Coordinates of C-alpha atoms in Angstrom, one line a residue:
Chain A
M9 CA -9.7 26.7 33.9
T10 CA -8.4 30.3 34.0
N11 CA -10.5 33.2 35.0
E12 CA -10.1 34.6 31.5
E13 CA -11.4 31.4 29.9
V14 CA -14.4 31.4 32.2
K15 CA -15.1 35.0 31.2
S16 CA -14.9 34.1 27.5
I17 CA -17.3 31.2 27.9
I18 CA -19.8 33.3 29.9
E19 CA -19.7 35.9 27.1
S20 CA -20.4 33.2 24.5
L21 CA -23.2 31.7 26.5
L22 CA -24.9 35.0 27.3
F23 CA -24.7 36.0 23.7
V24 CA -26.3 32.8 22.4
V25 CA -29.2 32.7 24.9
G26 CA -30.3 36.2 23.8
D27 CA -33.2 37.9 25.3
E28 CA -34.1 34.9 27.3
G29 CA -31.2 35.2 29.6
I30 CA -29.7 32.4 31.7
D31 CA -29.8 31.8 35.4
L32 CA -26.7 31.2 37.5
K33 CA -27.4 27.5 38.0
R34 CA -27.5 26.8 34.2
L35 CA -24.3 28.9 33.7
V36 CA -22.5 26.9 36.4
E37 CA -23.7 23.6 35.0
A38 CA -22.7 24.5 31.5
I39 CA -19.2 25.7 32.5
S40 CA -18.6 23.1 35.2
V41 CA -16.7 25.3 37.6
E42 CA -17.4 26.7 41.1
E43 CA -20.3 29.0 41.4
A44 CA -18.1 31.5 43.1
L45 CA -15.8 31.7 40.1
V46 CA -18.8 32.3 37.8
V47 CA -20.1 35.1 39.9
E48 CA -16.7 36.7 40.2
S49 CA -16.2 36.5 36.4
I50 CA -19.6 38.1 35.7
N51 CA -18.7 40.9 38.1
E52 CA -15.4 41.4 36.4
L53 CA -17.0 41.5 33.0
Q54 CA -19.6 44.0 34.2
T55 CA -16.8 46.2 35.5
E56 CA -14.8 45.9 32.3
Y57 CA -17.7 46.7 30.0
A58 CA -18.6 49.7 32.1
D59 CA -15.0 51.0 32.4
R60 CA -14.3 50.7 28.8
E61 CA -17.7 51.8 27.7
R62 CA -18.3 48.8 25.6
G63 CA -21.4 48.2 23.4
F64 CA -22.7 45.5 25.7
Q65 CA -23.7 45.3 29.3
I66 CA -24.7 42.4 31.5
V67 CA -27.9 42.9 33.4
Y68 CA -29.5 40.7 36.0
L69 CA -33.3 40.6 35.3
G70 CA -35.9 38.3 36.8
G71 CA -33.4 35.9 38.1
S72 CA -31.3 35.6 34.9
Y73 CA -28.3 37.2 33.5
Q74 CA -28.8 38.8 30.1
L75 CA -26.5 40.5 27.7
T76 CA -28.0 43.7 26.4
T77 CA -26.7 46.7 24.5
N78 CA -25.3 49.7 26.3
S79 CA -28.2 52.1 26.6
K80 CA -25.9 55.0 25.7
N81 CA -26.0 53.6 22.1
A82 CA -29.8 53.6 21.8
P83 CA -30.0 56.5 19.4
Y84 CA -27.8 54.7 16.9
I85 CA -29.9 51.6 17.1
E86 CA -33.0 53.7 16.5
K87 CA -31.4 55.3 13.5
M88 CA -30.5 51.9 12.1
V89 CA -33.9 50.4 12.7
E90 CA -35.8 53.3 11.4
D91 CA -34.0 53.8 8.2
P92 CA -36.8 53.0 5.8
K93 CA -34.5 52.5 2.8
N94 CA -33.0 49.5 4.4
H95 CA -36.1 48.2 6.1
S96 CA -39.0 47.8 3.7
I97 CA -40.6 45.2 5.8
S98 CA -39.3 43.8 9.1
Q99 CA -38.1 40.3 9.5
A100 CA -40.9 39.7 12.1
A101 CA -43.5 40.7 9.6
L102 CA -42.0 38.4 7.0
E103 CA -42.0 35.5 9.4
T104 CA -45.6 36.2 10.3
L105 CA -46.6 36.5 6.6
A106 CA -45.0 33.1 5.9
I107 CA -46.9 31.5 8.7
I108 CA -50.2 33.0 7.6
A109 CA -49.6 32.1 3.9
Y110 CA -49.0 28.5 4.7
K111 CA -51.4 27.9 7.6
Q112 CA -54.3 30.2 6.7
P113 CA -56.9 30.6 8.1
I114 CA -55.1 31.1 11.3
T115 CA -55.6 33.2 14.5
R116 CA -53.1 35.5 16.1
V117 CA -52.7 33.2 19.1
E118 CA -51.8 30.3 16.8
V119 CA -49.2 32.5 15.0
E120 CA -47.7 33.4 18.3
E121 CA -47.5 29.8 19.3
I122 CA -45.4 29.1 16.3
R123 CA -43.2 32.2 16.5
G124 CA -42.9 32.0 20.3
V125 CA -43.3 35.8 20.6
K126 CA -46.0 38.4 20.5
T127 CA -47.2 39.3 17.1
D128 CA -49.6 42.2 17.3
K129 CA -47.2 44.6 15.6
P130 CA -46.3 42.5 12.6
L131 CA -50.0 41.7 12.1
Q132 CA -50.8 45.4 12.1
T133 CA -48.0 46.1 9.6
L134 CA -49.2 43.3 7.3
M135 CA -52.8 44.5 7.5
S136 CA -51.8 48.0 6.7
K137 CA -49.8 46.9 3.7
L138 CA -52.8 44.9 2.6
L139 CA -50.9 41.6 2.4
I140 CA -53.3 39.9 4.9
K141 CA -56.9 40.4 5.9
E142 CA -59.5 39.0 8.2
V143 CA -61.1 36.0 6.6
G144 CA -63.5 35.0 9.3
R145 CA -63.9 34.0 13.0
A146 CA -62.7 30.8 14.7
E147 CA -65.7 28.7 15.9
K148 CA -64.0 27.7 19.1
T149 CA -61.6 29.9 21.0
G150 CA -63.9 32.8 21.5
R151 CA -64.5 33.6 17.9
A152 CA -60.9 34.9 17.4
I153 CA -60.2 36.6 14.2
L154 CA -58.9 34.4 11.4
Y155 CA -56.3 35.8 9.1
G156 CA -55.5 34.9 5.5
T157 CA -53.6 36.4 2.6
T158 CA -54.9 38.8 0.0
R159 CA -54.9 39.1 -3.7
E160 CA -52.3 41.8 -3.1
F161 CA -50.1 39.1 -1.6
L162 CA -50.4 36.9 -4.6
F163 CA -49.7 39.8 -6.8
H164 CA -46.6 41.0 -4.9
F165 CA -45.0 37.6 -5.0
G166 CA -46.0 36.8 -8.5
L167 CA -48.3 33.9 -7.7
S168 CA -51.4 33.0 -9.7
T169 CA -53.0 31.1 -6.8
I170 CA -52.0 30.3 -3.3
E171 CA -51.3 26.7 -4.4
D172 CA -48.3 28.1 -6.3
L173 CA -46.4 28.6 -3.1
P174 CA -43.3 26.5 -3.0
P175 CA -43.1 23.8 -0.4
L176 CA -42.3 25.2 3.0
P177 CA -38.6 25.0 4.0
D178 CA -38.5 23.0 7.1
G179 CA -35.3 24.0 8.7
Q180 CA -35.5 20.9 10.8
D181 CA -33.8 18.2 9.1
K182 CA -35.5 15.9 6.8
G183 CA -32.0 15.2 5.6
E184 CA -31.7 11.7 6.8
D185 CA -35.0 10.7 5.6
D186 CA -34.2 12.1 2.2
E187 CA -31.1 10.1 2.1
A188 CA -32.9 6.9 2.9
D189 CA -35.6 7.8 0.3
L190 CA -33.0 8.6 -2.2
F191 CA -31.4 5.2 -1.7
F192 CA -34.6 3.4 -2.1
E193 CA -35.8 5.4 -5.0
K194 CA -32.5 4.8 -6.7
F195 CA -32.9 1.1 -6.5
Q196 CA -36.6 1.0 -7.2
E197 CA -36.5 2.9 -10.4
I198 CA -35.6 0.0 -12.6
P199 CA -38.3 -2.4 -13.3
E200 CA -37.0 -5.9 -13.2
Chain B
M3 CA -20.1 -12.9 -0.8
N4 CA -18.7 -11.4 2.3
H5 CA -15.3 -10.5 0.9
Y6 CA -16.9 -8.2 -1.6
N7 CA -18.0 -6.0 1.2
V8 CA -20.3 -4.0 -1.1
K9 CA -21.7 -0.9 0.3
V10 CA -23.9 0.2 -2.6
D11 CA -25.5 3.0 -0.7
A12 CA -22.0 4.4 -0.3
F13 CA -21.9 5.2 -3.9
E14 CA -23.3 8.3 -5.5
G15 CA -23.7 6.7 -8.9
P16 CA -21.6 4.8 -11.5
L17 CA -18.9 7.5 -11.7
D18 CA -18.5 7.4 -7.9
L19 CA -18.2 3.6 -8.0
L20 CA -15.7 3.8 -10.8
L21 CA -13.6 6.3 -8.9
H22 CA -13.7 3.9 -5.9
L23 CA -12.4 1.1 -8.0
I24 CA -9.7 3.2 -9.5
N25 CA -8.5 4.2 -6.0
K26 CA -8.9 0.7 -4.6
Y27 CA -6.8 -0.9 -7.3
E28 CA -4.5 2.1 -7.4
V29 CA -4.7 2.4 -11.1
D30 CA -4.1 5.6 -13.1
I31 CA -7.2 7.5 -13.9
Y32 CA -5.7 8.6 -17.2
D33 CA -4.8 5.1 -18.2
I34 CA -7.5 2.9 -16.9
P35 CA -6.9 -0.8 -17.4
V36 CA -10.3 -1.2 -18.9
S37 CA -10.5 -5.0 -18.7
Q38 CA -9.7 -5.1 -15.0
I39 CA -11.9 -2.3 -14.0
T40 CA -14.8 -3.5 -16.2
D41 CA -14.6 -6.9 -14.5
Q42 CA -14.5 -5.4 -11.0
Y43 CA -17.4 -3.1 -12.0
L44 CA -19.5 -6.0 -13.2
T45 CA -18.7 -7.9 -10.0
Y46 CA -20.1 -5.1 -8.0
I47 CA -23.2 -5.0 -10.1
H48 CA -23.7 -8.8 -9.8
T49 CA -23.2 -8.5 -6.1
M50 CA -25.9 -5.9 -5.9
Q51 CA -28.1 -8.3 -7.8
E52 CA -27.3 -11.1 -5.5
L53 CA -28.2 -8.9 -2.6
E54 CA -31.5 -8.5 -4.5
L55 CA -31.1 -4.7 -4.8
D56 CA -32.6 -3.1 -7.8
I57 CA -29.9 -1.3 -9.6
A58 CA -30.4 2.2 -11.0
S59 CA -30.3 2.3 -14.7
E60 CA -27.3 4.6 -14.7
Y61 CA -25.2 1.8 -13.3
L62 CA -26.3 -0.5 -16.1
V63 CA -25.7 2.1 -18.8
M64 CA -22.2 2.5 -17.4
A65 CA -21.6 -1.2 -17.5
A66 CA -22.6 -1.2 -21.2
T67 CA -20.3 1.7 -21.8
L68 CA -17.4 -0.1 -20.1
L69 CA -18.0 -3.2 -22.2
A70 CA -18.1 -1.2 -25.4
I71 CA -14.8 0.4 -24.5
K72 CA -13.3 -2.9 -23.6
S73 CA -14.3 -4.4 -26.9
K74 CA -12.9 -1.5 -28.8
T75 CA -9.6 -1.8 -27.1
L76 CA -9.5 -5.5 -27.9
L77 CA -10.0 -4.9 -31.5
P78 CA -6.8 -5.2 -33.5
Q79 CA -5.5 -1.7 -34.4
R80 CA -5.1 -0.9 -37.9
E81 CA -1.6 -0.6 -39.3
E82 CA -1.5 3.1 -40.2
E83 CA -2.7 4.2 -36.7
L84 CA 0.3 2.6 -35.1
F85 CA 2.5 5.3 -36.5
E86 CA 0.4 8.2 -35.5
E87 CA 0.6 8.3 -31.8
E88 CA -1.1 11.6 -31.4
H89 CA -4.0 10.5 -33.5
D90 CA -4.0 7.3 -31.6
L91 CA -4.3 9.1 -28.2
E92 CA -7.2 11.2 -29.4
D93 CA -9.0 8.2 -30.5
D94 CA -8.5 6.4 -27.2
P95 CA -12.0 5.0 -26.6
R96 CA -11.4 5.7 -22.9
E97 CA -11.0 9.4 -23.5
E98 CA -14.5 10.5 -22.9
L99 CA -14.9 8.4 -19.8
V100 CA -11.7 9.7 -18.4
Q101 CA -12.8 13.2 -18.9
R102 CA -16.1 12.6 -17.2
L103 CA -14.3 10.9 -14.3
V104 CA -11.8 13.7 -13.9
E105 CA -14.6 16.3 -14.0
Y106 CA -16.7 14.4 -11.5
R107 CA -13.8 14.0 -9.2
K108 CA -13.2 17.7 -9.1
Y109 CA -16.7 18.3 -7.7
K110 CA -16.5 15.4 -5.3
E111 CA -13.4 16.9 -3.9
A112 CA -15.1 20.3 -3.8
A113 CA -17.9 18.7 -1.9
D114 CA -15.4 17.5 0.7
E115 CA -14.1 21.0 1.0
L116 CA -17.6 22.3 1.5
K117 CA -18.1 19.8 4.2
K118 CA -15.0 21.0 6.0
K119 CA -16.3 24.5 5.8
E120 CA -19.6 23.5 7.1
S121 CA -18.2 21.8 10.1
S122 CA -15.9 24.8 11.0
R123 CA -18.9 27.1 10.5
S124 CA -21.0 25.0 12.8
L125 CA -18.8 26.0 15.7
L126 CA -19.9 29.6 15.4
Y127 CA -23.1 30.4 17.1
T128 CA -25.2 33.4 16.4
R129 CA -28.3 34.9 17.9
P130 CA -31.6 36.0 16.5
P131 CA -31.9 39.7 16.0
A132 CA -32.9 41.5 19.2
D133 CA -36.4 42.6 19.7
V134 CA -36.4 46.2 18.3
T135 CA -40.0 46.9 18.5
E136 CA -39.3 49.6 21.1
Y137 CA -37.2 51.4 18.6
T138 CA -39.5 51.0 15.6
S139 CA -42.5 52.7 14.4
E140 CA -43.0 50.6 11.3
D141 CA -44.6 53.2 9.1
S142 CA -47.8 52.0 7.5
N143 CA -47.1 53.8 4.2
T144 CA -43.7 52.4 3.6
S145 CA -43.9 50.1 0.7
I146 CA -43.2 46.4 1.1
G147 CA -40.1 46.9 -1.1
D148 CA -38.6 44.4 -3.3
V149 CA -39.1 41.5 -0.9
T150 CA -39.2 38.2 -2.7
L151 CA -40.8 34.9 -2.0
Y152 CA -37.3 33.7 -1.1
D153 CA -36.9 36.4 1.5
M154 CA -40.2 35.3 3.1
L155 CA -39.2 31.7 3.2
A156 CA -35.7 32.5 4.5
A157 CA -37.4 34.5 7.3
F158 CA -39.6 31.5 8.1
Q159 CA -36.6 29.2 8.1
K160 CA -34.6 31.3 10.5
M161 CA -37.6 31.5 12.8
S162 CA -38.0 27.7 12.9
R163 CA -34.4 27.4 13.7
R164 CA -34.6 30.0 16.4
V165 CA -37.6 28.4 18.0
K166 CA -35.8 25.1 18.0
E167 CA -32.7 26.7 19.5
K168 CA -34.7 28.2 22.3
K169 CA -35.6 24.8 23.6
P170 CA -33.0 24.3 26.3
K171 CA -31.5 20.8 26.3
R172 CA -32.1 20.6 30.0
T173 CA -35.8 19.9 29.8
T174 CA -35.2 16.7 27.8
I175 CA -32.9 15.4 30.4
K176 CA -35.2 16.4 33.2
T177 CA -38.2 14.5 31.8
E178 CA -36.1 11.4 31.6
E179 CA -35.4 11.7 35.3
I180 CA -38.8 10.9 36.7
P181 CA -38.2 7.7 38.6
I182 CA -40.7 5.0 37.7
E183 CA -41.1 4.1 41.4
D184 CA -42.4 7.6 42.1
R185 CA -45.0 7.3 39.4
M186 CA -45.9 3.8 40.6
N187 CA -46.6 5.2 44.1
E188 CA -48.6 8.1 42.7
I189 CA -50.8 5.7 40.7
K190 CA -51.3 3.4 43.7
Q191 CA -52.2 6.4 45.8
Q192 CA -54.9 7.4 43.2
L193 CA -56.4 4.0 43.2
R194 CA -56.2 3.3 46.9
G195 CA -59.4 2.0 48.5
G196 CA -61.1 0.5 45.5
G197 CA -61.1 3.4 43.2
R198 CA -61.3 2.8 39.4
K199 CA -59.8 5.0 36.8
R200 CA -59.8 5.1 33.1
F201 CA -56.5 4.1 31.6
T202 CA -56.4 7.3 29.5
D203 CA -57.0 9.4 32.6
L204 CA -53.7 8.3 34.1
F205 CA -51.9 10.1 31.4
T206 CA -52.1 13.6 32.7
E207 CA -49.1 14.9 30.9
H208 CA -48.8 14.9 27.2
E209 CA -45.1 14.8 26.9
K210 CA -43.4 11.7 25.6
G211 CA -41.2 11.2 28.7
P212 CA -43.9 11.3 31.4
M213 CA -46.2 9.2 29.2
I214 CA -43.7 6.5 28.8
V215 CA -42.9 6.5 32.5
T216 CA -46.6 6.3 33.4
F217 CA -47.1 3.4 30.9
L218 CA -44.1 1.5 32.4
A219 CA -45.3 2.2 35.9
I220 CA -48.7 0.6 35.0
L221 CA -47.1 -2.4 33.4
E222 CA -44.9 -2.8 36.4
L223 CA -47.8 -2.7 38.9
M224 CA -49.7 -5.2 36.8
K225 CA -46.7 -7.5 36.7
T226 CA -46.5 -7.4 40.5
R227 CA -50.3 -7.9 40.6
E228 CA -51.0 -4.8 42.5
L229 CA -53.2 -3.5 39.8
S230 CA -55.7 -5.2 37.4
C231 CA -57.3 -3.9 34.3
E232 CA -60.5 -4.6 32.5
Q233 CA -61.8 -3.9 29.1
E234 CA -65.2 -4.5 27.8
G235 CA -64.9 -5.5 24.1
N236 CA -62.4 -4.3 21.5
F237 CA -61.5 -0.6 21.6
G238 CA -63.5 -0.2 24.8
E239 CA -62.3 1.9 27.6
I240 CA -59.6 0.2 29.7
M241 CA -60.3 0.5 33.4
I242 CA -57.5 0.3 36.0
F243 CA -58.1 -0.7 39.6
E244 CA -56.4 -2.2 42.6
S245 CA -56.3 -5.9 42.3
E246 CA -58.5 -7.9 44.7
R247 CA -55.5 -9.6 46.3
K248 CA -54.1 -6.2 47.1
A249 CA -57.4 -4.7 48.2
M250 CA -57.9 -7.5 50.7
E251 CA -54.6 -6.8 52.4
Chain C
M13 CA -16.6 60.9 17.8
T14 CA -13.7 58.9 19.3
N15 CA -12.6 55.6 17.9
E16 CA -13.6 54.0 21.2
E17 CA -17.1 55.4 20.9
V18 CA -17.4 54.1 17.3
K19 CA -16.3 50.7 18.5
S20 CA -18.9 50.7 21.3
I21 CA -21.7 51.6 18.8
I22 CA -20.6 48.9 16.4
E23 CA -20.8 46.4 19.2
S24 CA -24.3 47.4 20.0
L25 CA -25.5 47.4 16.5
L26 CA -24.0 44.0 15.7
F27 CA -25.6 42.7 18.8
V28 CA -29.0 44.0 17.8
V29 CA -28.9 42.7 14.2
G30 CA -27.9 39.2 15.3
D31 CA -27.8 36.6 12.6
E32 CA -29.3 39.0 10.1
G33 CA -26.0 40.7 9.9
I34 CA -25.5 44.3 8.7
D35 CA -23.6 45.6 5.7
L36 CA -21.0 48.3 5.8
K37 CA -23.2 50.8 4.2
R38 CA -25.9 50.5 6.8
L39 CA -23.4 50.6 9.6
V40 CA -21.9 53.8 8.2
E41 CA -25.3 55.4 7.8
A42 CA -26.4 54.5 11.3
I43 CA -23.2 55.9 12.9
S44 CA -22.7 58.8 10.5
V45 CA -19.0 58.7 10.4
E46 CA -16.4 58.1 7.7
E47 CA -16.5 54.6 6.2
A48 CA -12.8 54.3 6.8
L49 CA -13.3 54.9 10.5
V50 CA -15.9 52.2 10.6
V51 CA -13.7 49.7 8.8
E52 CA -10.8 50.5 11.0
S53 CA -12.9 50.1 14.1
I54 CA -14.2 46.7 13.0
N55 CA -10.6 45.6 12.4
E56 CA -9.6 46.8 15.8
L57 CA -12.4 45.0 17.5
Q58 CA -11.6 41.8 15.6
T59 CA -8.0 42.0 16.8
E60 CA -9.0 42.8 20.3
Y61 CA -11.4 39.9 20.5
A62 CA -8.8 37.6 19.1
D63 CA -6.0 38.8 21.3
R64 CA -7.9 38.6 24.5
E65 CA -9.7 35.4 23.5
R66 CA -13.1 37.0 24.1
G67 CA -16.3 35.1 23.8
F68 CA -17.3 36.9 20.6
Q69 CA -15.9 37.4 17.1
I70 CA -16.9 39.5 14.2
V71 CA -17.3 37.6 10.9
Y72 CA -18.1 38.8 7.5
L73 CA -20.6 36.5 6.0
G74 CA -22.7 36.8 2.8
G75 CA -21.8 40.4 2.4
S76 CA -22.6 41.5 5.9
Y77 CA -20.9 41.7 9.3
Q78 CA -22.2 39.7 12.2
L79 CA -21.2 38.8 15.7
T80 CA -20.8 35.1 16.5
T81 CA -19.4 33.2 19.4
N82 CA -15.7 32.2 19.6
S83 CA -15.5 28.8 18.0
K84 CA -13.3 27.7 21.0
N85 CA -16.4 27.9 23.2
A86 CA -18.6 25.7 21.0
P87 CA -18.5 22.7 23.4
Y88 CA -20.0 24.7 26.2
I89 CA -22.7 26.1 24.0
E90 CA -23.6 22.6 22.7
K91 CA -24.0 21.5 26.2
M92 CA -26.7 24.1 26.8
V93 CA -28.7 24.5 23.7
E94 CA -30.3 22.2 21.1
D95 CA -28.1 22.5 18.1
P96 CA -30.3 23.0 15.0
K97 CA -27.2 23.0 12.8
N98 CA -26.0 19.5 13.5
H99 CA -28.1 18.1 10.7
S100 CA -25.6 18.1 8.0
I101 CA -26.3 17.7 4.4
S102 CA -26.3 14.3 2.6
Q103 CA -23.4 13.4 0.3
A104 CA -25.7 13.5 -2.8
A105 CA -26.9 17.0 -1.8
L106 CA -23.4 18.2 -1.1
E107 CA -22.1 17.0 -4.5
T108 CA -25.0 18.7 -6.2
L109 CA -24.4 21.8 -4.3
A110 CA -20.7 21.9 -5.1
I111 CA -21.5 21.6 -8.8
I112 CA -24.1 24.4 -8.6
A113 CA -21.8 26.6 -6.5
Y114 CA -19.0 26.5 -9.1
K115 CA -21.0 26.4 -12.3
Q116 CA -24.0 28.5 -11.5
P117 CA -26.3 29.3 -13.2
I118 CA -26.8 25.7 -14.2
T119 CA -29.7 23.4 -15.2
R120 CA -30.6 20.1 -13.6
V121 CA -29.7 18.2 -16.7
E122 CA -26.2 19.8 -16.7
V123 CA -25.8 18.8 -13.0
E124 CA -26.9 15.2 -13.8
E125 CA -24.4 15.0 -16.7
I126 CA -21.6 15.7 -14.3
R127 CA -22.8 13.5 -11.5
G128 CA -23.9 10.7 -13.8
V129 CA -27.1 10.1 -11.8
K130 CA -30.6 11.5 -11.4
T131 CA -30.5 14.5 -9.2
D132 CA -34.2 15.6 -8.6
K133 CA -34.2 14.6 -4.9
P134 CA -31.0 16.4 -3.9
L135 CA -32.2 19.5 -5.7
Q136 CA -35.4 19.4 -3.8
T137 CA -33.5 19.0 -0.5
L138 CA -31.3 21.9 -1.3
M139 CA -34.2 24.1 -2.4
S140 CA -36.1 23.3 0.8
K141 CA -33.0 24.2 2.9
L142 CA -32.9 27.4 0.9
L143 CA -29.3 26.7 -0.1
I144 CA -30.1 27.1 -3.8
K145 CA -32.8 28.9 -5.7
E146 CA -34.1 29.4 -9.2
V147 CA -32.1 32.2 -10.8
G148 CA -33.6 32.2 -14.2
R149 CA -34.4 30.1 -17.3
A150 CA -32.0 28.8 -19.9
E151 CA -32.5 30.4 -23.3
K152 CA -31.9 27.2 -25.2
T153 CA -33.0 23.8 -23.9
G154 CA -36.6 24.5 -23.6
R155 CA -36.3 27.2 -21.0
A156 CA -35.1 24.8 -18.3
I157 CA -34.8 26.2 -14.8
L158 CA -31.4 27.6 -13.9
Y159 CA -30.2 27.1 -10.3
G160 CA -27.8 29.2 -8.3
T161 CA -26.7 29.5 -4.6
T162 CA -28.3 31.8 -2.1
R163 CA -27.2 34.0 0.7
E164 CA -28.2 31.2 3.1
F165 CA -25.6 29.1 1.3
L166 CA -22.9 31.6 2.1
F167 CA -24.1 31.7 5.8
H168 CA -24.2 28.0 6.1
F169 CA -20.7 27.5 4.9
G170 CA -19.2 30.6 6.4
L171 CA -18.4 32.3 3.2
S172 CA -18.1 36.1 2.8
T173 CA -19.0 36.1 -0.8
I174 CA -19.3 33.6 -3.6
E175 CA -15.8 34.5 -4.6
D176 CA -14.7 33.2 -1.3
L177 CA -15.2 29.6 -2.4
P178 CA -12.0 27.7 -2.4
P179 CA -10.6 27.2 -5.9
L180 CA -12.0 24.2 -7.6
P181 CA -9.6 21.4 -7.3
D182 CA -8.2 21.3 -10.9
G183 CA -8.3 17.5 -11.1
Q184 CA -5.1 17.7 -13.1
D185 CA -3.0 17.3 -10.0
K186 CA -0.7 14.6 -11.2
G187 CA -1.9 15.1 -14.7
E188 CA 1.3 16.0 -16.4
D189 CA 3.3 13.1 -15.1
D190 CA 0.6 10.8 -16.0
E191 CA 0.4 12.1 -19.5
A192 CA 4.0 11.4 -20.0
D193 CA 3.5 7.9 -18.5
L194 CA 0.6 7.4 -20.7
F195 CA 2.6 8.2 -23.7
F196 CA 5.4 5.9 -22.7
E197 CA 3.1 3.0 -21.8
K198 CA 1.2 3.5 -25.0
F199 CA 4.4 3.2 -26.9
Q200 CA 5.4 0.0 -25.2
E201 CA 2.0 -1.6 -25.4
I202 CA 2.0 -1.5 -29.2
P203 CA 2.4 -5.0 -30.4
E204 CA 5.2 -5.5 -32.8

């Protein structure tokens, strides 16, 4: 494998792993080349990005390599993120809202378990927009606050009751099951 | 029956089955030999019945349609029609069916195209949006905007995909790698010197892999008569301990 | 601002938005330069990535730009992460989706007419995967639900816009010849 190929693969892998980063061992395993070649390629990429002032940089944090944005461009990121016109409600807040809507009553910790990330900020946002509210305290787990949706929520999404929510998309595949079901249903429909 | 090789589940309905027959017998979709195709179609239906599969009503309706067309084509044509070819063509009893088949075939082909698109798309990996909380100050008085239910569900779906994506494959492989021998030794160690343990307490980990390994290790130790187990009554707690033979060694 | 700077900023912004993507308008607003310069810079980046076989590529999907990995590197990524995409869609669902994509807005009954079978289940599957959604009600026919494709549909199949769908196979392919044949055969068939 050429050095350029290794560099290309490293870029792809770093891109996909996102904020988690990836350690050298996993990189080496995934690419199946000498560790030295991986290290050398990372160094070359770092130099290239720096020399050509690219939008990315590779940092080594807590034992893993991570692709991040060039800090020089932070003001533009801020500008994009802040623009209220385009950002009525953040993706994080929407995710959180979906979880609460379907699993209410639910605690912050439970929401965080599902999302896999901290959720204080989105909860605050949703509270301030009156889409969710405290609906009680959890018996166990130190009487943590339980959240639920509000009338405002129903109103905004045009629902008469919470039961009107469509079934949750499951992203994970039920595809195969569906197919099997479909097959059976198809052949069961006709009474003998 | 073998030579029919019927794969009913491979058909998406009567039109699909008909298209299959048309391809299989290499006949012209615009000039379907109705007798032949009807016979083949009925053979499939009968085979499905022999296989004791219930047949969806649509298949039977199609069978009836085919028979009706067949009988029409067999009727002697009236004299005057013989000299009006155009009129004759329009009146072809197959016409409507042909149109349906051609229309259906278009979308079947389009579905194949979509599938190709899907598979080339599946080679492109993206990443979830970066955490931008450090850049934001989500203003409490901004309105929620025209976010719809669909947007909320889409956000949820992306999240579940992301959460799944984060699971590195490596962990799965790693859990499979626990050698049963190691687990057997651990269990023996725990029970050495006449100790008794509840069966359930041996399952310290709640992941599938380790649980299976533990279970297999216990079975193996019982087979080699190094461990015994006892249960008082149905659904009682199962107790595991060193077998006497072993304890006497 | 130099062209190189714009390119660097675009890289950073695309990196941050991830699979949300960002449309041209927002990019232009965040960078505050001429739209033409942004478009030109994106084109240049695309060419650069392709020429140098980098690990990234910029695609235009569902009306917005996003950064993805180079498809060449897919085997290495597969080795490392669980692929949530590999659950493909059943044949029944795909056919249904094709019909909806080309004939939207369309009712369930109309889809069933074309497919010749019941289609409730595939519709449900497609809804739960967010590939289709309700887009309205039919005026006639008892206000039946009209279905259409979603932005997720464009993402899933790598389409920039709905116009990007390949032309519908016309089904007439060998049509003309056949018609001639039909005519001749007809003629010969006629009993004396």
